[in-house]
mmCIF file of C-alpha atoms in Angstrom:
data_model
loop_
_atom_site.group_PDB
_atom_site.id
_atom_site.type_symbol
_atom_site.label_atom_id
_atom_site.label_comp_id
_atom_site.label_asym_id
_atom_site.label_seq_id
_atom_site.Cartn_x
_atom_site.Cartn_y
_atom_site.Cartn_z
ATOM 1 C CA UNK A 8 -2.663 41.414 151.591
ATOM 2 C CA UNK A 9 -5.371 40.587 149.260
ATOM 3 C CA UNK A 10 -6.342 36.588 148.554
ATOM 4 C CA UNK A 11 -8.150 36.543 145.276
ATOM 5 C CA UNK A 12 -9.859 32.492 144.638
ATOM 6 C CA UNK A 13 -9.826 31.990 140.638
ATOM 7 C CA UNK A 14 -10.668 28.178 141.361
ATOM 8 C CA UNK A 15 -14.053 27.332 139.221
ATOM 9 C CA UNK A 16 -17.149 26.095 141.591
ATOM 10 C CA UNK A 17 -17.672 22.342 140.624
ATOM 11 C CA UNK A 18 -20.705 21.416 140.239
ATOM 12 C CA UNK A 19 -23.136 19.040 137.731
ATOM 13 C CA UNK A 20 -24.681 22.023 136.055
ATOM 14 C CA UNK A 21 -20.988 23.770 135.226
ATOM 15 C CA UNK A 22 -19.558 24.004 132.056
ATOM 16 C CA UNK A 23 -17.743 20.968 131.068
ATOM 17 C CA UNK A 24 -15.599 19.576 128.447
ATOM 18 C CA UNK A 25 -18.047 15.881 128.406
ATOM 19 C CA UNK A 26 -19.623 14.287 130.498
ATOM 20 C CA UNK A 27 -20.429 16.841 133.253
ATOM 21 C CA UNK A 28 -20.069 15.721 137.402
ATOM 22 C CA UNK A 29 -22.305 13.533 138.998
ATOM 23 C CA UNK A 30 -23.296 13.987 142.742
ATOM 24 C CA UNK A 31 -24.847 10.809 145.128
ATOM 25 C CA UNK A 32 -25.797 11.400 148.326
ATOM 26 C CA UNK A 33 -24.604 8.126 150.122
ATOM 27 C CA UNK A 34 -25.697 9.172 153.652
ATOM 28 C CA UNK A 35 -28.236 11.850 155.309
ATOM 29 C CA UNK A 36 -28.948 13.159 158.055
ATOM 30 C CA UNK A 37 -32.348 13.999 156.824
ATOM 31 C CA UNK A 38 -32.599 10.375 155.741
ATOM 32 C CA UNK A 39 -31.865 8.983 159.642
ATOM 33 C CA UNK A 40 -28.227 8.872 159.560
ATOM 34 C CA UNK A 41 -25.403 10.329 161.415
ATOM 35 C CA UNK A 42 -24.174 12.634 158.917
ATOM 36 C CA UNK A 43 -23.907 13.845 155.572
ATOM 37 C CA UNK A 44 -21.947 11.852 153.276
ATOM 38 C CA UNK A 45 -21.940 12.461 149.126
ATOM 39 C CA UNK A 46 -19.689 10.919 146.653
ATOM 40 C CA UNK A 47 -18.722 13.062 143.333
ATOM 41 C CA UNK A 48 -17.874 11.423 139.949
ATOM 42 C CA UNK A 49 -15.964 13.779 138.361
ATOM 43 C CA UNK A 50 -13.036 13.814 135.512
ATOM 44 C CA UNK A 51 -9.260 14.762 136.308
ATOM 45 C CA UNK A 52 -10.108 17.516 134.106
ATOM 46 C CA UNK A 53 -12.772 19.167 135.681
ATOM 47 C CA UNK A 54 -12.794 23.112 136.338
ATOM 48 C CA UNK A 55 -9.687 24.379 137.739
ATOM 49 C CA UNK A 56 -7.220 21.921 136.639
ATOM 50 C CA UNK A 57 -3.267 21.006 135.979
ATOM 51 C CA UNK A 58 -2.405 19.075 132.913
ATOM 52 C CA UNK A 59 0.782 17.613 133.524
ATOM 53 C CA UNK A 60 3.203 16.390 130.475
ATOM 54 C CA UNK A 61 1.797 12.470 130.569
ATOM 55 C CA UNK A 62 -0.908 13.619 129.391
ATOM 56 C CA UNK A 63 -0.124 13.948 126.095
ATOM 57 C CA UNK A 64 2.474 11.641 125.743
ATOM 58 C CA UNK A 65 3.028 8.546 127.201
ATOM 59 C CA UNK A 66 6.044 7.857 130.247
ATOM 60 C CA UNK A 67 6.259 11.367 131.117
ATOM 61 C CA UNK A 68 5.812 12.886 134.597
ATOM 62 C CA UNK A 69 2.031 12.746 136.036
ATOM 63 C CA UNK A 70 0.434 15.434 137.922
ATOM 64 C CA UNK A 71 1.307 13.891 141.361
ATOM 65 C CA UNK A 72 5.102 14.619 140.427
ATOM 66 C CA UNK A 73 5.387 17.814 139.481
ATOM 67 C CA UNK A 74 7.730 20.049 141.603
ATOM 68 C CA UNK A 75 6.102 22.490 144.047
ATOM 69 C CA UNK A 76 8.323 25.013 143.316
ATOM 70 C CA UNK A 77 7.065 24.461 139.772
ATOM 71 C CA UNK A 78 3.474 25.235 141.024
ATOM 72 C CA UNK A 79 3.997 28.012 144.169
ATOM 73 C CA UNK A 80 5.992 31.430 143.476
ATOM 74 C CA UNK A 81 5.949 34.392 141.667
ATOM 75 C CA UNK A 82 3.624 35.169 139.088
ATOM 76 C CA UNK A 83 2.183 37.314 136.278
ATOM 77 C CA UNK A 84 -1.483 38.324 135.219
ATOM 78 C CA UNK A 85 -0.787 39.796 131.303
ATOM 79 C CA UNK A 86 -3.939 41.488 130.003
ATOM 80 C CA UNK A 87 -4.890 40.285 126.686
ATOM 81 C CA UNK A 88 -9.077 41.276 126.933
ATOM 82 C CA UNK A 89 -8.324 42.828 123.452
ATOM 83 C CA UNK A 90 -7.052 39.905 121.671
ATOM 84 C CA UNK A 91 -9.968 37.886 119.358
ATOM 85 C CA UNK A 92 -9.002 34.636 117.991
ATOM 86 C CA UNK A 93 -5.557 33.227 119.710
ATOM 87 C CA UNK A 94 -2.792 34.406 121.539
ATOM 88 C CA UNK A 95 0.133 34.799 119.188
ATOM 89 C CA UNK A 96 3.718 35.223 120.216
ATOM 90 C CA UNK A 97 3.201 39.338 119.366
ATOM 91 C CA UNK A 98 0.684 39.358 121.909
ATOM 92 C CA UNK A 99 2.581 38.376 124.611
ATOM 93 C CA UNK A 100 5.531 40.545 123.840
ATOM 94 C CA UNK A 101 3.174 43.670 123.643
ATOM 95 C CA UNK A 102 1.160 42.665 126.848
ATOM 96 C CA UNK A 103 4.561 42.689 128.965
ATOM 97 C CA UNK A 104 5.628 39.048 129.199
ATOM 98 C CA UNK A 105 9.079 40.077 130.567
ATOM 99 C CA UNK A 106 10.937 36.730 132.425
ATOM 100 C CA UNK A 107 8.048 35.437 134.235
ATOM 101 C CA UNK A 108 8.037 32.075 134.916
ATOM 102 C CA UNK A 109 4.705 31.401 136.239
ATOM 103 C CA UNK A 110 2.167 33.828 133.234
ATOM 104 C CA UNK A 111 -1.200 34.222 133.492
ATOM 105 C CA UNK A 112 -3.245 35.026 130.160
ATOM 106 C CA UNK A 113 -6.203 36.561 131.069
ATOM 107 C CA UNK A 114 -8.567 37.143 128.064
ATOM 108 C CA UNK A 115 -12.294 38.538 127.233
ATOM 109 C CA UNK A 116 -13.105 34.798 128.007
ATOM 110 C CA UNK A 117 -13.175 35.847 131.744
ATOM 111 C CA UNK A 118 -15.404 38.792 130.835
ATOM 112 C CA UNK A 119 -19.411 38.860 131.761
ATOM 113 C CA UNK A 120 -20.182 37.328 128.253
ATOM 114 C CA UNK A 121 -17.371 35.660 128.039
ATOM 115 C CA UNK A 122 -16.620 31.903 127.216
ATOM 116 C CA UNK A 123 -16.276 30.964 130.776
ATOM 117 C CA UNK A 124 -19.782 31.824 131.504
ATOM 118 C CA UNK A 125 -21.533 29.421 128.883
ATOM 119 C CA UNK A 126 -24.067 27.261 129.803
ATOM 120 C CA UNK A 127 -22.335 25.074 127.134
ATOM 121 C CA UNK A 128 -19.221 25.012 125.166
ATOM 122 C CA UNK A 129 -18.987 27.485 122.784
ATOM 123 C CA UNK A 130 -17.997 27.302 119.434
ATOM 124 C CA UNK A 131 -15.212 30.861 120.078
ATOM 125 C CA UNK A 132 -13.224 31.185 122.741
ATOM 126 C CA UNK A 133 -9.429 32.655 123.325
ATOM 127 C CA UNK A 134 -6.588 30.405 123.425
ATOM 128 C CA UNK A 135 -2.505 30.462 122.797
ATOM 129 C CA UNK A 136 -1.297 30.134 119.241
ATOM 130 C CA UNK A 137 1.470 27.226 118.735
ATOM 131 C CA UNK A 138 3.935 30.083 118.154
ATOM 132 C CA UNK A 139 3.149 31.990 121.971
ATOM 133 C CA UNK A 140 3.832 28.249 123.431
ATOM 134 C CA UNK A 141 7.097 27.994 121.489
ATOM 135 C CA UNK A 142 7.997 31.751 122.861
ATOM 136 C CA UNK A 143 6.972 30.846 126.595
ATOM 137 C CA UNK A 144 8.922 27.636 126.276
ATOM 138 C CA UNK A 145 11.869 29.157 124.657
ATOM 139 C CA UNK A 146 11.503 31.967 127.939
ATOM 140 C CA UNK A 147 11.684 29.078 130.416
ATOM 141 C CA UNK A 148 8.222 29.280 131.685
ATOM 142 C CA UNK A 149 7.574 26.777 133.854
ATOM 143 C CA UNK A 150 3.606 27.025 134.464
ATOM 144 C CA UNK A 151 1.151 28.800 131.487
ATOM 145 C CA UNK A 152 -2.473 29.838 132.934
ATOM 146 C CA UNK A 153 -5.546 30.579 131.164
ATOM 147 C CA UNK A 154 -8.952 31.453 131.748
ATOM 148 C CA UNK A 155 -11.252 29.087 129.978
ATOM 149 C CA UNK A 156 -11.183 24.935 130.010
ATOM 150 C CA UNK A 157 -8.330 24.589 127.332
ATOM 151 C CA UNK A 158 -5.249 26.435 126.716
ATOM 152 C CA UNK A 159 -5.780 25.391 123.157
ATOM 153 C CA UNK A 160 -7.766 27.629 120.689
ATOM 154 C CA UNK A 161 -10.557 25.755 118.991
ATOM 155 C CA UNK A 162 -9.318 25.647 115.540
ATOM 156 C CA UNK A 163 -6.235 23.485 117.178
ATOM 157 C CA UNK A 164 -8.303 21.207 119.186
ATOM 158 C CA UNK A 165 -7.960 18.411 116.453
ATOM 159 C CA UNK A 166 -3.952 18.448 116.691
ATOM 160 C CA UNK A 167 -3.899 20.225 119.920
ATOM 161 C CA UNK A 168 -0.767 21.832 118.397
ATOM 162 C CA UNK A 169 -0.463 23.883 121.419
ATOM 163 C CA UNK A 170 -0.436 21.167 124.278
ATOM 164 C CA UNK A 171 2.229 19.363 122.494
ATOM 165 C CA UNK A 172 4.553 22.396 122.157
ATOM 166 C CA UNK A 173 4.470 22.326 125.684
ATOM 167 C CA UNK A 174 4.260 19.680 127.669
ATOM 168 C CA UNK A 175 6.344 17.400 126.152
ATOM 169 C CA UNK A 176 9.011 20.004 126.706
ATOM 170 C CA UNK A 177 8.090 20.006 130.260
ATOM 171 C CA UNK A 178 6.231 23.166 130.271
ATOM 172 C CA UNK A 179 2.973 22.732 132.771
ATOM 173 C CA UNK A 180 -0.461 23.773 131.878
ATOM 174 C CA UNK A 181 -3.013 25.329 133.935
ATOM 175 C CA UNK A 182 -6.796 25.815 132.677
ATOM 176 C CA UNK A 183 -10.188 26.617 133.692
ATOM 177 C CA UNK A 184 -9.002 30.247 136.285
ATOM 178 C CA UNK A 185 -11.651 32.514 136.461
ATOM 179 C CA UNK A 186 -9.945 36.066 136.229
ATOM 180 C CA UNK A 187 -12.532 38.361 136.004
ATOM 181 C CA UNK A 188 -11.748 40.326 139.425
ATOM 182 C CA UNK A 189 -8.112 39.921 138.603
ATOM 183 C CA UNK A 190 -6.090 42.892 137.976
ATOM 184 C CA UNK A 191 -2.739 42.360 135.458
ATOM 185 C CA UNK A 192 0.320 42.381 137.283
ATOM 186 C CA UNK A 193 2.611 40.489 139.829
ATOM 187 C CA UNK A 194 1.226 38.293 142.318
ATOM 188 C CA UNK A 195 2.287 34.829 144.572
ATOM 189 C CA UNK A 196 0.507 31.846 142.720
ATOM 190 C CA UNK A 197 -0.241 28.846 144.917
ATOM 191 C CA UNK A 198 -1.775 26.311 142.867
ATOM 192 C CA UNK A 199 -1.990 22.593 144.718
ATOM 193 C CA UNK A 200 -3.691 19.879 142.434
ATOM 194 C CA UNK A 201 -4.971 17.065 144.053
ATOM 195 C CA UNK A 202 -2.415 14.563 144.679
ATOM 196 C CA UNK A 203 -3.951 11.585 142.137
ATOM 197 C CA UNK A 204 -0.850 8.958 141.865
ATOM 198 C CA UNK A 205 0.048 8.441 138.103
ATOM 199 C CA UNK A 206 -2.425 10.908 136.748
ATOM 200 C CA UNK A 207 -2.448 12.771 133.420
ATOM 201 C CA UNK A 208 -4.027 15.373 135.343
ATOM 202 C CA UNK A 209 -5.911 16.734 138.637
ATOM 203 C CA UNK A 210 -8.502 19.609 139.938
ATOM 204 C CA UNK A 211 -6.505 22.027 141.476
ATOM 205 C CA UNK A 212 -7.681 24.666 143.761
ATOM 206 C CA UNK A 213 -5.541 27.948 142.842
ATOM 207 C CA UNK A 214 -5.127 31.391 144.678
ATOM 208 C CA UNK A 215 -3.619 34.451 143.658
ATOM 209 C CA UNK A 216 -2.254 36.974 146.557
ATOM 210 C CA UNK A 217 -1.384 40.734 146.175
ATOM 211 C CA UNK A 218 0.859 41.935 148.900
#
């Protein structure tokens, strides 16, 4: 069995989407007391994250709601390293998306160079088109995973076309996976965001195993 971690390392230095994390060390040991205690001011959005479907519009279910069965289970990794720009709905149909309902998109943003490494945002990365969120939803995915902080590709990030394909329609999103010692293929996905009551969204630390 193999365990691969594609959870982002938080941290104040990472790349963010604003204002970055803040660390204060509250208590030290070095400083005389009994142990080490740090409190983090961070976003729901930060690194690894779940966007569940309030977060775009108003009434719908937060992130501490969403079904585990929605979030653990079956999975797909579907190599799109050659696509520039967005993923369309051809894309996913030539990469293998199949019936999956938990997929995976993992892009050249993952790569060395790629958009997950900037120091700061970039003005390019690889996101899904509007029409590969209508195909996914139309599929019956139930979780869509990419490797950079947005699913959406910059030139939507005014209407966020993409998001609101989706989520409204009840279709979870999961950004910010780092995939570059990821294979393509089937795995088990265990993704558990924190448990933030009547959130929009919420870190989530996210695994991949290979049996």
């Amino acid at each position: 069995m193999q365990i691969f971690d594609i959870s982002l390392p938080i941290h104040p230095q990472m790349l963010h989407w604003g204002r970055k994390p803040e660390v204060t060390t509250v208590e030290s040991i070095a400083a005389g007391d009994a142990s080490n205690v740090t409190r983090w001011l961070i976003g729901s959005h930060t690194g690894t994250h779940v966007d569940a479907p309030l977060h775009f519009k108003d009434g719908e279910l937060p992130v501490d709601q969403i079904d585990m069965d929605v979030l653990v289970g079956p999975a797909v990794v579907l190599d799109l390293t050659g696509v520039t720009g967005q993923v369309g709905a051809a894309e996913l149909e030539a990469a293998g998306l199949g019936d999956a309902t938990r997929v995976i998109l993992k892009t050249v943003n993952s790569s060395e160079d790629g958009a997950l490494r900037a120091d700061e945002k970039p003005s390019q990365w690889v996101g899904l088109a509007p029409d590969g969120a209508a195909l996914l939803r139309e599929r019956g995915v139930k979780i869509i995973a990419i490797d950079y902080l947005t699913l959406e590709s910059p030139e939507n990030t005014v209407e966020w076309e993409t998001h609101h394909e989706l989520l409204p329609n009840g279709v979870i999103i999961l950004e910010g996976l780092d995939l570059a010692a990821v294979e393509a293929g089937p795995y088990e996905m265990v993704c558990l965001p924190l448990k933030l009551q009547g959130s929009e969204a919420a870190p989530a630390r996210t695994i991949l195993i290979r049996r």
